[in-house]
mmCIF file of C-alpha atoms and ligand atoms in Angstrom:
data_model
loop_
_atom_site.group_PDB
_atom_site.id
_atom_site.type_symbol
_atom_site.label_atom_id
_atom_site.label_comp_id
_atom_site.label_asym_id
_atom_site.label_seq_id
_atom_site.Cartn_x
_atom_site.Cartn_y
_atom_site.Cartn_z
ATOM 1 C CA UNK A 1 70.661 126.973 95.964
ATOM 2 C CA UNK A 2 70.069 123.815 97.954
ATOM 3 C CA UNK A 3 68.122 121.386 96.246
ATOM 4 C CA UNK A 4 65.698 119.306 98.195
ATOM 5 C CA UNK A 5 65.861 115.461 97.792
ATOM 6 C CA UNK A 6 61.388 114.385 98.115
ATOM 7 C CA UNK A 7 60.226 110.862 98.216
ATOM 8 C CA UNK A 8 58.133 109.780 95.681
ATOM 9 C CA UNK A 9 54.892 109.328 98.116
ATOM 10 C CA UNK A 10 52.222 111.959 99.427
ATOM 11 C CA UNK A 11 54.044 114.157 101.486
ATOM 12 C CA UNK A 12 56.835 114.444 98.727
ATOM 13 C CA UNK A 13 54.651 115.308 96.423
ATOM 14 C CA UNK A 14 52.924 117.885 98.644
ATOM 15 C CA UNK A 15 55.976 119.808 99.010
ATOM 16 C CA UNK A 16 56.855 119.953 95.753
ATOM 17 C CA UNK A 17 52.799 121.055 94.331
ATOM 18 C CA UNK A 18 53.410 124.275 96.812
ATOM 19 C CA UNK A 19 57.645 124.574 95.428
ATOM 20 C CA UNK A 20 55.513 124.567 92.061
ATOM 21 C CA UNK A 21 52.793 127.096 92.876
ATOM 22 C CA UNK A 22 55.537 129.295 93.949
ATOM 23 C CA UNK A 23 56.989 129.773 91.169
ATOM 24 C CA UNK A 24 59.846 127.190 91.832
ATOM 25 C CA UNK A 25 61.342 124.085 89.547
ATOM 26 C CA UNK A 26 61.072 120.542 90.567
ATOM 27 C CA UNK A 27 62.431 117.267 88.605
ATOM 28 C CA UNK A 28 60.238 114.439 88.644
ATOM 29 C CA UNK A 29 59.862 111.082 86.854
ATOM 30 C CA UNK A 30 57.974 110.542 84.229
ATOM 31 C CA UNK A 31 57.573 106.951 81.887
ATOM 32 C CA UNK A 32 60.116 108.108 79.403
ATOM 33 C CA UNK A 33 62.843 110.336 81.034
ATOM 34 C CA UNK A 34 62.806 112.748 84.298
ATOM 35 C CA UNK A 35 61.431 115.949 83.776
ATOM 36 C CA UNK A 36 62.432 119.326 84.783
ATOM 37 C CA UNK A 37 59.066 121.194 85.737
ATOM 38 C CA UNK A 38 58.085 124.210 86.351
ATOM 39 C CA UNK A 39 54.582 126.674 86.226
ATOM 40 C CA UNK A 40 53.969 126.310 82.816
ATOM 41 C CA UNK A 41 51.357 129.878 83.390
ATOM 42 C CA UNK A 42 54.744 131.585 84.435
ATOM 43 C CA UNK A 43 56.859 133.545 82.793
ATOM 44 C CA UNK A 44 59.059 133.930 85.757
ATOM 45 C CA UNK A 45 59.030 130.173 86.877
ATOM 46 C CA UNK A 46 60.093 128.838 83.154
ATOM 47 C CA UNK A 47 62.734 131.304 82.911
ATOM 48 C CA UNK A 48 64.789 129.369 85.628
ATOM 49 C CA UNK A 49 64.341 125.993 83.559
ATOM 50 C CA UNK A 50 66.472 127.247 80.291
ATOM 51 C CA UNK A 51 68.974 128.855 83.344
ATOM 52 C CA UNK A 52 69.384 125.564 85.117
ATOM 53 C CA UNK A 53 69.561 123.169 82.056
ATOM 54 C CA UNK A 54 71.672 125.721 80.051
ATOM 55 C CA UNK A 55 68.967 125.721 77.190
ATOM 56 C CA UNK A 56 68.767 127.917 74.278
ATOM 57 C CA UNK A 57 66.080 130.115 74.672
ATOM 58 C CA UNK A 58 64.718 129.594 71.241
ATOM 59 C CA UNK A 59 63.635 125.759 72.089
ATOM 60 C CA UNK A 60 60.319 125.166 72.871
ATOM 61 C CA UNK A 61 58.858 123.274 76.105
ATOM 62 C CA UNK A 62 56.675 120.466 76.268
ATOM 63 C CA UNK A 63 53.605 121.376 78.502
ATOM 64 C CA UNK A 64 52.074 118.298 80.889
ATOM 65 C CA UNK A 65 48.770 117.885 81.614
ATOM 66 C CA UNK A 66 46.716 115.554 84.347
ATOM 67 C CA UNK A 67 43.362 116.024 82.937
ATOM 68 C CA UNK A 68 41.458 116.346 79.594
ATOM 69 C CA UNK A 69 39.963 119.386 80.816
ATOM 70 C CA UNK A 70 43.365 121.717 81.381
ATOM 71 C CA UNK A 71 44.047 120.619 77.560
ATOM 72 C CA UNK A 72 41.300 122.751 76.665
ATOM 73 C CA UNK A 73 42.169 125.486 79.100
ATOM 74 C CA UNK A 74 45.883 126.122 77.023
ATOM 75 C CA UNK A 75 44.714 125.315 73.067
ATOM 76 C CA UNK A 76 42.252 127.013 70.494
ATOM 77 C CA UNK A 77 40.097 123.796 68.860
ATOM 78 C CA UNK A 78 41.231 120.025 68.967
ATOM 79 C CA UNK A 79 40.810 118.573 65.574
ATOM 80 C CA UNK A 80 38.415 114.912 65.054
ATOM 81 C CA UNK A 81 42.283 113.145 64.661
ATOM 82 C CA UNK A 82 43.906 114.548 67.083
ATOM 83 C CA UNK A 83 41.104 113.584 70.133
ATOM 84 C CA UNK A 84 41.571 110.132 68.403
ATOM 85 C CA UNK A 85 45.378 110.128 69.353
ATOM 86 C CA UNK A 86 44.385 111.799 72.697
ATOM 87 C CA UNK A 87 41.489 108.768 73.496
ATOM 88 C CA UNK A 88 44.173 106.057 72.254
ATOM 89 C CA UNK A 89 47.447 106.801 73.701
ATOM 90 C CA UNK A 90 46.909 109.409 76.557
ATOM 91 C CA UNK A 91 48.204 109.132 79.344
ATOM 92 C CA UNK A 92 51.789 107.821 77.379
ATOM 93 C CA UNK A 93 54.492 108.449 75.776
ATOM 94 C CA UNK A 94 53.188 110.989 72.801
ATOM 95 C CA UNK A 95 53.072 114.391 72.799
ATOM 96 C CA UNK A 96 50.851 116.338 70.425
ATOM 97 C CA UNK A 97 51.529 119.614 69.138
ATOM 98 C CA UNK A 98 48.744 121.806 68.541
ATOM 99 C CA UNK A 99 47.539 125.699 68.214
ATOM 100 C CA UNK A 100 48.097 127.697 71.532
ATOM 101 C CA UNK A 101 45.638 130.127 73.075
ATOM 102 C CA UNK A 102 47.001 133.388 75.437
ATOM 103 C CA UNK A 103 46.999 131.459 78.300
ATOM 104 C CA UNK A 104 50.572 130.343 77.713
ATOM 105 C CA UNK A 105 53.440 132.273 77.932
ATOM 106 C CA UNK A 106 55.436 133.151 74.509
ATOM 107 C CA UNK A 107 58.478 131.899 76.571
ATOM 108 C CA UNK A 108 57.428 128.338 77.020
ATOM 109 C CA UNK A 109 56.540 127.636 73.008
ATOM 110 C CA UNK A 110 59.707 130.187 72.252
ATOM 111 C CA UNK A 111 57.478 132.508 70.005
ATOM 112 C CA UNK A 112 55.613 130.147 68.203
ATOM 113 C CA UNK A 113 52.248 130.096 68.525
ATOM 114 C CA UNK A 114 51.739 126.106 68.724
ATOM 115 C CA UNK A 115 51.919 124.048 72.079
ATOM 116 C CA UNK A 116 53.618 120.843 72.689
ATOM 117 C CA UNK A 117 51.062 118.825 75.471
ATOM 118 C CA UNK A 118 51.591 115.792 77.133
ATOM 119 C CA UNK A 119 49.608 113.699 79.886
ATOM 120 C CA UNK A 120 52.531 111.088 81.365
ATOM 121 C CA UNK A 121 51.788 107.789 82.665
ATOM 122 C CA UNK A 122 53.408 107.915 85.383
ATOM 123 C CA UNK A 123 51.481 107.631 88.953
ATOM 124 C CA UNK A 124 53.955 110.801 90.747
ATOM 125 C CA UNK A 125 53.921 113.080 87.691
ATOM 126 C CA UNK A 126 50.362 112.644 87.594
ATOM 127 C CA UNK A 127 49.588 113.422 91.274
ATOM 128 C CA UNK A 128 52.242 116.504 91.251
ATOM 129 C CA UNK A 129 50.212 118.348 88.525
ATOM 130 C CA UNK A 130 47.146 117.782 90.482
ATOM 131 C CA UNK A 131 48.165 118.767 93.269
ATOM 132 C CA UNK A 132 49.996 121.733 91.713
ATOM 133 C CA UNK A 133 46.891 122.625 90.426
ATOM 134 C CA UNK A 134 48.679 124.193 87.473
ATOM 135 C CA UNK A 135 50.128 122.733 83.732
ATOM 136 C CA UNK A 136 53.453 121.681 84.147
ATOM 137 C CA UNK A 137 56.223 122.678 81.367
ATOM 138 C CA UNK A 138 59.087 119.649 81.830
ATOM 139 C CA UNK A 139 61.903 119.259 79.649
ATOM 140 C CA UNK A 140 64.224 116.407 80.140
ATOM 141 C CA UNK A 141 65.753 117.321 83.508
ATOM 142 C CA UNK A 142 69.428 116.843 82.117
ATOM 143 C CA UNK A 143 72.057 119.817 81.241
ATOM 144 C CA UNK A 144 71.670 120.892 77.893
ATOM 145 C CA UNK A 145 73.269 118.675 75.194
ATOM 146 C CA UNK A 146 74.011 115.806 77.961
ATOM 147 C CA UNK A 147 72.066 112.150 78.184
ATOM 148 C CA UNK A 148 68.404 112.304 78.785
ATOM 149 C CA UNK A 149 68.152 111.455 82.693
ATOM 150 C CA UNK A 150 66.764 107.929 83.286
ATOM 151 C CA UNK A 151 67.547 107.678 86.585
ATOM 152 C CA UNK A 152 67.327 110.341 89.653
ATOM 153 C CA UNK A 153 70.770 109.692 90.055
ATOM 154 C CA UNK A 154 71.618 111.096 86.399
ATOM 155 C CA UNK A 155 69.233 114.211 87.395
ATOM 156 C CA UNK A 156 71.321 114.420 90.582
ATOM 157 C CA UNK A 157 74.536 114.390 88.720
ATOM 158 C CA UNK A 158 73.883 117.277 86.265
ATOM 159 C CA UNK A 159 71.429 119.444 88.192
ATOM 160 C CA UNK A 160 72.196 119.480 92.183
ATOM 161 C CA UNK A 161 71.998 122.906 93.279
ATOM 162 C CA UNK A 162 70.776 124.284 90.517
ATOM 163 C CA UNK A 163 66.280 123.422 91.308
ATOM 164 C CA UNK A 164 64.941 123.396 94.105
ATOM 165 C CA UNK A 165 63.687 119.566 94.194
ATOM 166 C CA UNK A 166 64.250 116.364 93.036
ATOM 167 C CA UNK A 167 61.311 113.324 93.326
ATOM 168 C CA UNK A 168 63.355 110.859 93.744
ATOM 169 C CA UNK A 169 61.008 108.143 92.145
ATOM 170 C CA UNK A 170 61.797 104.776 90.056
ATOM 171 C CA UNK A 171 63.588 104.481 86.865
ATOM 172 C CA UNK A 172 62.319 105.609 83.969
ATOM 173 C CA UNK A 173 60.860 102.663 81.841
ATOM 174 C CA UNK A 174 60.365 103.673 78.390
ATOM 175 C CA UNK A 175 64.089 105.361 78.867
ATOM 176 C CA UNK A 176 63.560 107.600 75.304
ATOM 177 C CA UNK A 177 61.730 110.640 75.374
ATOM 178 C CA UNK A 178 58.109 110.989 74.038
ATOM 179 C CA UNK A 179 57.048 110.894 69.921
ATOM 180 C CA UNK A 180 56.264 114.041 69.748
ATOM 181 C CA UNK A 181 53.775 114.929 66.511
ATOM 182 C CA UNK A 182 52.218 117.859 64.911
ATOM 183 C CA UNK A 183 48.618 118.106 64.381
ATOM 184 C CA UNK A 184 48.960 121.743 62.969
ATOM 185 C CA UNK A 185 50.217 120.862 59.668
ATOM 186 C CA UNK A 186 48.169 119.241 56.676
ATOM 187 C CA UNK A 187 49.410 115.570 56.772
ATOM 188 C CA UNK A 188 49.909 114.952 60.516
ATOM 189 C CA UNK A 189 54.069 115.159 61.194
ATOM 190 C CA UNK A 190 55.632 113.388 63.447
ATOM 191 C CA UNK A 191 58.832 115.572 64.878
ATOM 192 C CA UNK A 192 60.901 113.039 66.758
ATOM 193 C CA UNK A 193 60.107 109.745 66.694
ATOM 194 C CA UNK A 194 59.299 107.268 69.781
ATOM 195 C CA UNK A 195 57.934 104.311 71.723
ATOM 196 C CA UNK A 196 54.678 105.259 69.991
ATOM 197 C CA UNK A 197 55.796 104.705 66.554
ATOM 198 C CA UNK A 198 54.398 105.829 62.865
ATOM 199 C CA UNK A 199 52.985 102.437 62.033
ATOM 200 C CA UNK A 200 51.118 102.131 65.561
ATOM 201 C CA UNK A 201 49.835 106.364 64.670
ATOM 202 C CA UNK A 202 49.090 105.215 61.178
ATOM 203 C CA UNK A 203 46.692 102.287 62.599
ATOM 204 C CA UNK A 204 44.282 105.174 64.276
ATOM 205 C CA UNK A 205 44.799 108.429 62.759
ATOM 206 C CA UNK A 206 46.009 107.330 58.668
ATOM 207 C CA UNK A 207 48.667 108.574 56.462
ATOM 208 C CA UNK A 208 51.316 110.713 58.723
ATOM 209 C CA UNK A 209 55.015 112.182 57.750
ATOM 210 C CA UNK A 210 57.984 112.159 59.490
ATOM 211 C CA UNK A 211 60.385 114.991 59.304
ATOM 212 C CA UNK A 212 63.123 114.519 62.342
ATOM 213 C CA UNK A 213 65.903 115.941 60.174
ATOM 214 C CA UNK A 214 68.082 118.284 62.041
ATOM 215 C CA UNK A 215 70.167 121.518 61.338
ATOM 216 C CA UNK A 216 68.581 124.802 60.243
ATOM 217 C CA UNK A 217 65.374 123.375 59.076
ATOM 218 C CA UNK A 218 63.960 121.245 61.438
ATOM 219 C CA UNK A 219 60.787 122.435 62.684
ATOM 220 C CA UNK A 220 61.024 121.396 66.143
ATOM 221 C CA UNK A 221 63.348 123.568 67.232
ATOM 222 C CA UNK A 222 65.307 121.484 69.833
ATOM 223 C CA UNK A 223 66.008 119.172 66.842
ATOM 224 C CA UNK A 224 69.044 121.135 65.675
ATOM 225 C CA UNK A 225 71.345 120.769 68.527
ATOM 226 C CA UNK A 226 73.600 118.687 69.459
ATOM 227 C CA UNK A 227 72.309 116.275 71.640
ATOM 228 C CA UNK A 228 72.332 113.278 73.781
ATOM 229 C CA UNK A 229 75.808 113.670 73.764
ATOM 230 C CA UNK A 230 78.615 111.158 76.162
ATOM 231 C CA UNK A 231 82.282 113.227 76.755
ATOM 232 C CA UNK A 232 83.200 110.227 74.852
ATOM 233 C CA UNK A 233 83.213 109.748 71.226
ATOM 234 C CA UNK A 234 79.895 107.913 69.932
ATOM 235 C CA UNK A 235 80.771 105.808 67.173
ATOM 236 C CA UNK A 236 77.674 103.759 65.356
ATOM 237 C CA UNK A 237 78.837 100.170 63.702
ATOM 238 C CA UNK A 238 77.603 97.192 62.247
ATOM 239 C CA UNK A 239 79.072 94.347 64.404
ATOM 240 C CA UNK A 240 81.986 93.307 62.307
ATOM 241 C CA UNK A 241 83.203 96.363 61.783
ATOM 242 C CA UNK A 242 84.105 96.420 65.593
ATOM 243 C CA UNK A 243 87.418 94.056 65.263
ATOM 244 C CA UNK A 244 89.030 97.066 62.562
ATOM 245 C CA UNK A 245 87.544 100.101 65.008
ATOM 246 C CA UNK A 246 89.295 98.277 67.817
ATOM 247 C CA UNK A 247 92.558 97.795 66.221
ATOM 248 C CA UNK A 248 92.385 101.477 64.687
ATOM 249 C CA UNK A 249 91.883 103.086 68.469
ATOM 250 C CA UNK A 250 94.062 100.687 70.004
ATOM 251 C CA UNK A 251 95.425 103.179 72.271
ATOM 252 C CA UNK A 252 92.301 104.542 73.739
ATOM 253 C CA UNK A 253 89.873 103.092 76.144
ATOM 254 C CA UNK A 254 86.447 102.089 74.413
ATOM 255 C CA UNK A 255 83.185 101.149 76.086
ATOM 256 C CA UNK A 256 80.790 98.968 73.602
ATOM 257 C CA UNK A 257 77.298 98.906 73.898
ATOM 258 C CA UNK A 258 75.939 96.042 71.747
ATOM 259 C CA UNK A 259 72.080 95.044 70.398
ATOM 260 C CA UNK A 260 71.211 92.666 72.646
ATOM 261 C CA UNK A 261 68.189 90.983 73.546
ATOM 262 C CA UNK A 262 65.158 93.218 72.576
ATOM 263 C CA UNK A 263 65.320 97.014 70.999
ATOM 264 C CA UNK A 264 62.771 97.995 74.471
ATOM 265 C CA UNK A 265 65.643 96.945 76.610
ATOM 266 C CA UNK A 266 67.869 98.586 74.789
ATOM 267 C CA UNK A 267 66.406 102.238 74.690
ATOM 268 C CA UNK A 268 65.467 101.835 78.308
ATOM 269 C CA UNK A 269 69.281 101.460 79.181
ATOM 270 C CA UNK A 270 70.535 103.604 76.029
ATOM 271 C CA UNK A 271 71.685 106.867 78.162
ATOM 272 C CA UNK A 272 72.526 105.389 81.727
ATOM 273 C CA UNK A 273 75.071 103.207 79.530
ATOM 274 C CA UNK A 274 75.992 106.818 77.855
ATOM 275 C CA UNK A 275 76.384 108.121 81.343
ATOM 276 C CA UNK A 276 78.169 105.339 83.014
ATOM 277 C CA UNK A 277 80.677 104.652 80.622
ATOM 278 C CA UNK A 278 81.642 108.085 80.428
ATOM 279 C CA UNK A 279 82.189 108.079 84.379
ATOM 280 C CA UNK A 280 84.603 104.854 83.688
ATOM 281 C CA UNK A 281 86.467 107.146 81.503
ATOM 282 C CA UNK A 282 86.056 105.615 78.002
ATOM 283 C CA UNK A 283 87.449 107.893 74.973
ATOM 284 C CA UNK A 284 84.954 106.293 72.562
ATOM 285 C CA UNK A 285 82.014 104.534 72.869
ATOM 286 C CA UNK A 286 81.324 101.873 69.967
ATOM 287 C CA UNK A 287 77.444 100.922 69.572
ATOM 288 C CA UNK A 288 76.263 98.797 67.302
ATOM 289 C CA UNK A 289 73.848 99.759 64.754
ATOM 290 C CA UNK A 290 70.008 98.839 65.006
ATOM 291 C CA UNK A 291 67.330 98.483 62.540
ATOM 292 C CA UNK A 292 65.358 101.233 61.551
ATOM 293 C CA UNK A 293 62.065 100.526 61.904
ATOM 294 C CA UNK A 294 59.328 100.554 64.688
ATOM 295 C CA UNK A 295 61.173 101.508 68.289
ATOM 296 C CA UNK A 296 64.511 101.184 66.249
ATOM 297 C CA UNK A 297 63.725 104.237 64.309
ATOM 298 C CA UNK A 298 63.687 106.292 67.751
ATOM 299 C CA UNK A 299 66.881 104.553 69.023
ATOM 300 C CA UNK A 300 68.847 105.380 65.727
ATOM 301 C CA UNK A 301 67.221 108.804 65.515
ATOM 302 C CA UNK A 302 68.910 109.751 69.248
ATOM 303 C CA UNK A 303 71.863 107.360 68.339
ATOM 304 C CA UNK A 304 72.608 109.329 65.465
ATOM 305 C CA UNK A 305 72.374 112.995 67.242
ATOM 306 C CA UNK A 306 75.078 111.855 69.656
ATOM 307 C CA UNK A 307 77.235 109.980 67.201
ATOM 308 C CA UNK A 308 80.673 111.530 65.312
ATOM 309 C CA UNK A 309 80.955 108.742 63.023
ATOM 310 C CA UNK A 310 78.398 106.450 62.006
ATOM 311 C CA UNK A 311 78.814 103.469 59.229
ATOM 312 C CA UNK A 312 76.428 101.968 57.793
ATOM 313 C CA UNK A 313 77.771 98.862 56.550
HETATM 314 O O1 LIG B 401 59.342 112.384 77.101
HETATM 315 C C1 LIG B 401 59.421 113.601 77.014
HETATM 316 O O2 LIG B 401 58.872 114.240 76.090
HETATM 317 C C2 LIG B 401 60.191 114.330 78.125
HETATM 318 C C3 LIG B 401 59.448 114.154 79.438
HETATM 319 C C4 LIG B 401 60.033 114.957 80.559
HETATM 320 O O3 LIG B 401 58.091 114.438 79.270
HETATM 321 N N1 LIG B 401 60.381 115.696 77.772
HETATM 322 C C5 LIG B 401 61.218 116.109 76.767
HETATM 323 O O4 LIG B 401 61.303 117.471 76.613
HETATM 324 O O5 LIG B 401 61.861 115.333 76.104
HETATM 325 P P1 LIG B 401 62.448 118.206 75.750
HETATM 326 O O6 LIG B 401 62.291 119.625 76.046
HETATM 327 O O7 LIG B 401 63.746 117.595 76.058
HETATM 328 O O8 LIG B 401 62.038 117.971 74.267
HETATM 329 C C6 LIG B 401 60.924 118.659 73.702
HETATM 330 C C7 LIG B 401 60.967 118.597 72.191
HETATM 331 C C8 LIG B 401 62.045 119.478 71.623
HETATM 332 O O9 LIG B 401 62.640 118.835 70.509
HETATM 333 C C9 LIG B 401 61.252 120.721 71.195
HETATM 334 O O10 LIG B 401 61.879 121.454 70.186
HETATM 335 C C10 LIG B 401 59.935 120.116 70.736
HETATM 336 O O11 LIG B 401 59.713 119.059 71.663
HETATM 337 N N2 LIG B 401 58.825 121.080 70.804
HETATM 338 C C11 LIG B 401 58.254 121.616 71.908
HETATM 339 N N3 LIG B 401 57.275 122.479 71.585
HETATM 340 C C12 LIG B 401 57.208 122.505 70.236
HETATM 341 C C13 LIG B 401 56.394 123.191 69.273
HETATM 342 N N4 LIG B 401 55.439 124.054 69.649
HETATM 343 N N5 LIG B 401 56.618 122.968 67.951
HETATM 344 C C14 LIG B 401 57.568 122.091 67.556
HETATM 345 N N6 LIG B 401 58.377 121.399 68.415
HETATM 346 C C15 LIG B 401 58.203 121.592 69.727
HETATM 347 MG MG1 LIG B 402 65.744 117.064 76.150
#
C-alpha cells in the first residue's frame, strides 16, 4: 500500500474526509498524540486499524467526535456529571467513557458495551470529522507497544505503507495521550491519567477514583500491555542515583533524559526523546524520576509502563 503524504489545509483534508468515507485509515494530529482514524460506523474500516498498528483485538478504541450532537447519535443517556465534564473541558484532552447504543460496532469497544468519546482540540482533526461526516475511531497512530507519535515524522517511521494517509500537521502539544475517565461506574474512575488531572475533575464533577493499575485487572483494557516502550532499556532514577547507574553500565551507551524546566515541557517531549535516542542507538535510557502529582502523575504513569527498573529513592 502506498500511503499518501496530505497537507494539513483544505484540500488535504478533503482527500482524506472521502479516504475516510470509503472505508479507508488516515493519521492525523490531534492536541495530545497523532491519531490513527478510521469509520468508527465500520466494521470493515476499523478492522485495518488493529492490522496496521499490530493491536490486540481485545483493546478498545477511543471514538472522536466534532459536535455535541454525534455524541448523542453513538450513547444511551448522558448523566448531569458527565455533560458537566463535557461543557468544561470539551473540545481537550479528556475522554469520557460512557454506555454505547447499536450504532457502534462491537469491534471498536472490543465487546464491551461502553464507548470511549472524545472531541480534540485540534483545528485539522476537527475539520476531518466534519468533513468525513462520520465519528472517527483514532488510536495513537504508533505500532503497537512503541512511543505514542508526537510528531508526523514518528507516524511516518512506524506506519508508512501500512494507511493510506498521513496529515502531515504540527507537533503535537500536550505530547501524552488524553485522561481518559469512566462515567459508567458509581464513583466516577479515572482509567489513565492526563493533562486534565483528578484535582482539576474533582473541582467540577466531586469525589472521583483512579484505578490505572495494569496486568489482568485493569479495566481499560489497553492498560495491561506493555507500552510506550524505547528498544532501549528505560530505567527510572532519582538524580543521584545516576553517578552508580553510570558506573554499573559502563560499557553500554546510555541516553539521559532529565526533569528539567517544567513537567508540560517535559511530557510534550517525553516520546520523541524515547524515539530519538533509540535511533542514536542507546542500550539504556536513564530518566529521572518526577513527582507524582498533577501532570506528574500522567508522566510517571507512562514512565512506569515503559520502564524495566524503576527506584524510587
Ligand atoms: O489522546 C488520545 O486519547 C489519543 C488521541 C489519538 O486521541 N488516542 C489514544 O488512543 O491514546 P489509544 O487507543 O492509544 O488509547 C485508548 C485507551 C486504551 O487504554 C483503551 O483500553 C481505553 O482507552 N479504552 C477505550 N475504550 C474503552 C472502554 N469502553 N472502556 C475502558 N477503556 C477503554
Ligand atoms: Mg496508544
Amino acid at each position: 500500500m502506498n500511503t499518501r503524504f496530505l497537507n494539513p489545509n483544505e484540500e488535504g483534508i478533503d482527500i482524506a474526509s472521502k479516504i475516510i468515507q470509503k472505508n479507508g485509515t488516515v493519521a492525523f494530529p490531534t492536541e495530545t498524540v497523532y491519531g490513527l482514524g478510521a469509520n468508527a460506523l465500520s466494521k470493515k474500516a476499523i478492522k485495518k486499524i488493529f492490522k496496521a498498528k499490530g493491536r490486540p483485538q481485545d483493546n478498545p478504541l477511543i471514538v472522536h467526535i466534532a459536535t455535541i450532537d454525534s455524541l448523542f447519535k453513538i450513547t444511551k443517556k448522558i448523566s448531569p456529571k458527565a455533560k458537566k465534564l463535557i461543557d468544561n473541558f470539551w473540545p481537550g484532552p479528556l475522554t469520557i467513557i460512557l454506555k454505547k447504543n447499536k450504532k457502534i460496532p462491537s469491534i471498536v469497544t472490543a465487546g464491551l458495551d461502553s464507548v470511549a468519546v472524545r472531541m480534540p482540540k485540534n483545528k485539522v482533526a476537527l475539520n476531518l470529522i466534519k468533513k468525513s461526516k462520520r465519528p472517527i475511531a483514532a488510536p495513537s497512530a504508533n505500532t503497537s507497544t512503541k512511543p505514542s507519535p508526537t510528531k508526523a515524522k514518528h507516524v511516518i517511521d512506524d506506519l508508512n505503507n501500512k494507511i493510506d494517509a498521513i496529515i502531515k500537521g504540527q507537533d503535537a502539544n500536550v505530547g501524552l495521550e488524553s485522561t481518559v475517565i469512566d462515567m459508567t461506574t458509581k464513583t466516577p474512575t479515572i482509567l489513565r491519567p492526563g493533562k486534565i488531572t483528578k484535582e482539576k475533575i474533582e473541582k467540577i464533577i466531586g469525589k472521583v477514583n483512579i484505578k490505572t493499575s495494569s496486568g489482568k485487572e485493569a479495566k481499560s483494557p489497553g492498560m495491561k500491555y506493555k507500552h510506550y516502550s524505547p528498544n532501549a532499556k528505560v530505567i527510572i532514577a532519582p538524580k543521584n542515583k545516576f553517578k552508580e547507574i553510570k558506573i554499573k553500565n559502563k560499557d553500554k551507551k546510555i541516553g539521559i533524559i532529565k526533569k528539567g524546566i517544567s513537567k508540560k515541557r517535559f511530557a510534550k517531549k517525553m516520546f520523541s526523546k524515547f524515539r530519538d535516542l533509540d535511533k542514536k542507538g542507546c542500550e539504556i535510557i536513564l530518566v529521572e524520576k518526577i513527582k507524582e502529582n498533577g501532570l506528574g502523575l500522567a508522566i510517571m504513569n507512562r514512565l512506569k509502563k515503559a520502564a524495566s527498573e524503576i527506584i524510587l529513592n
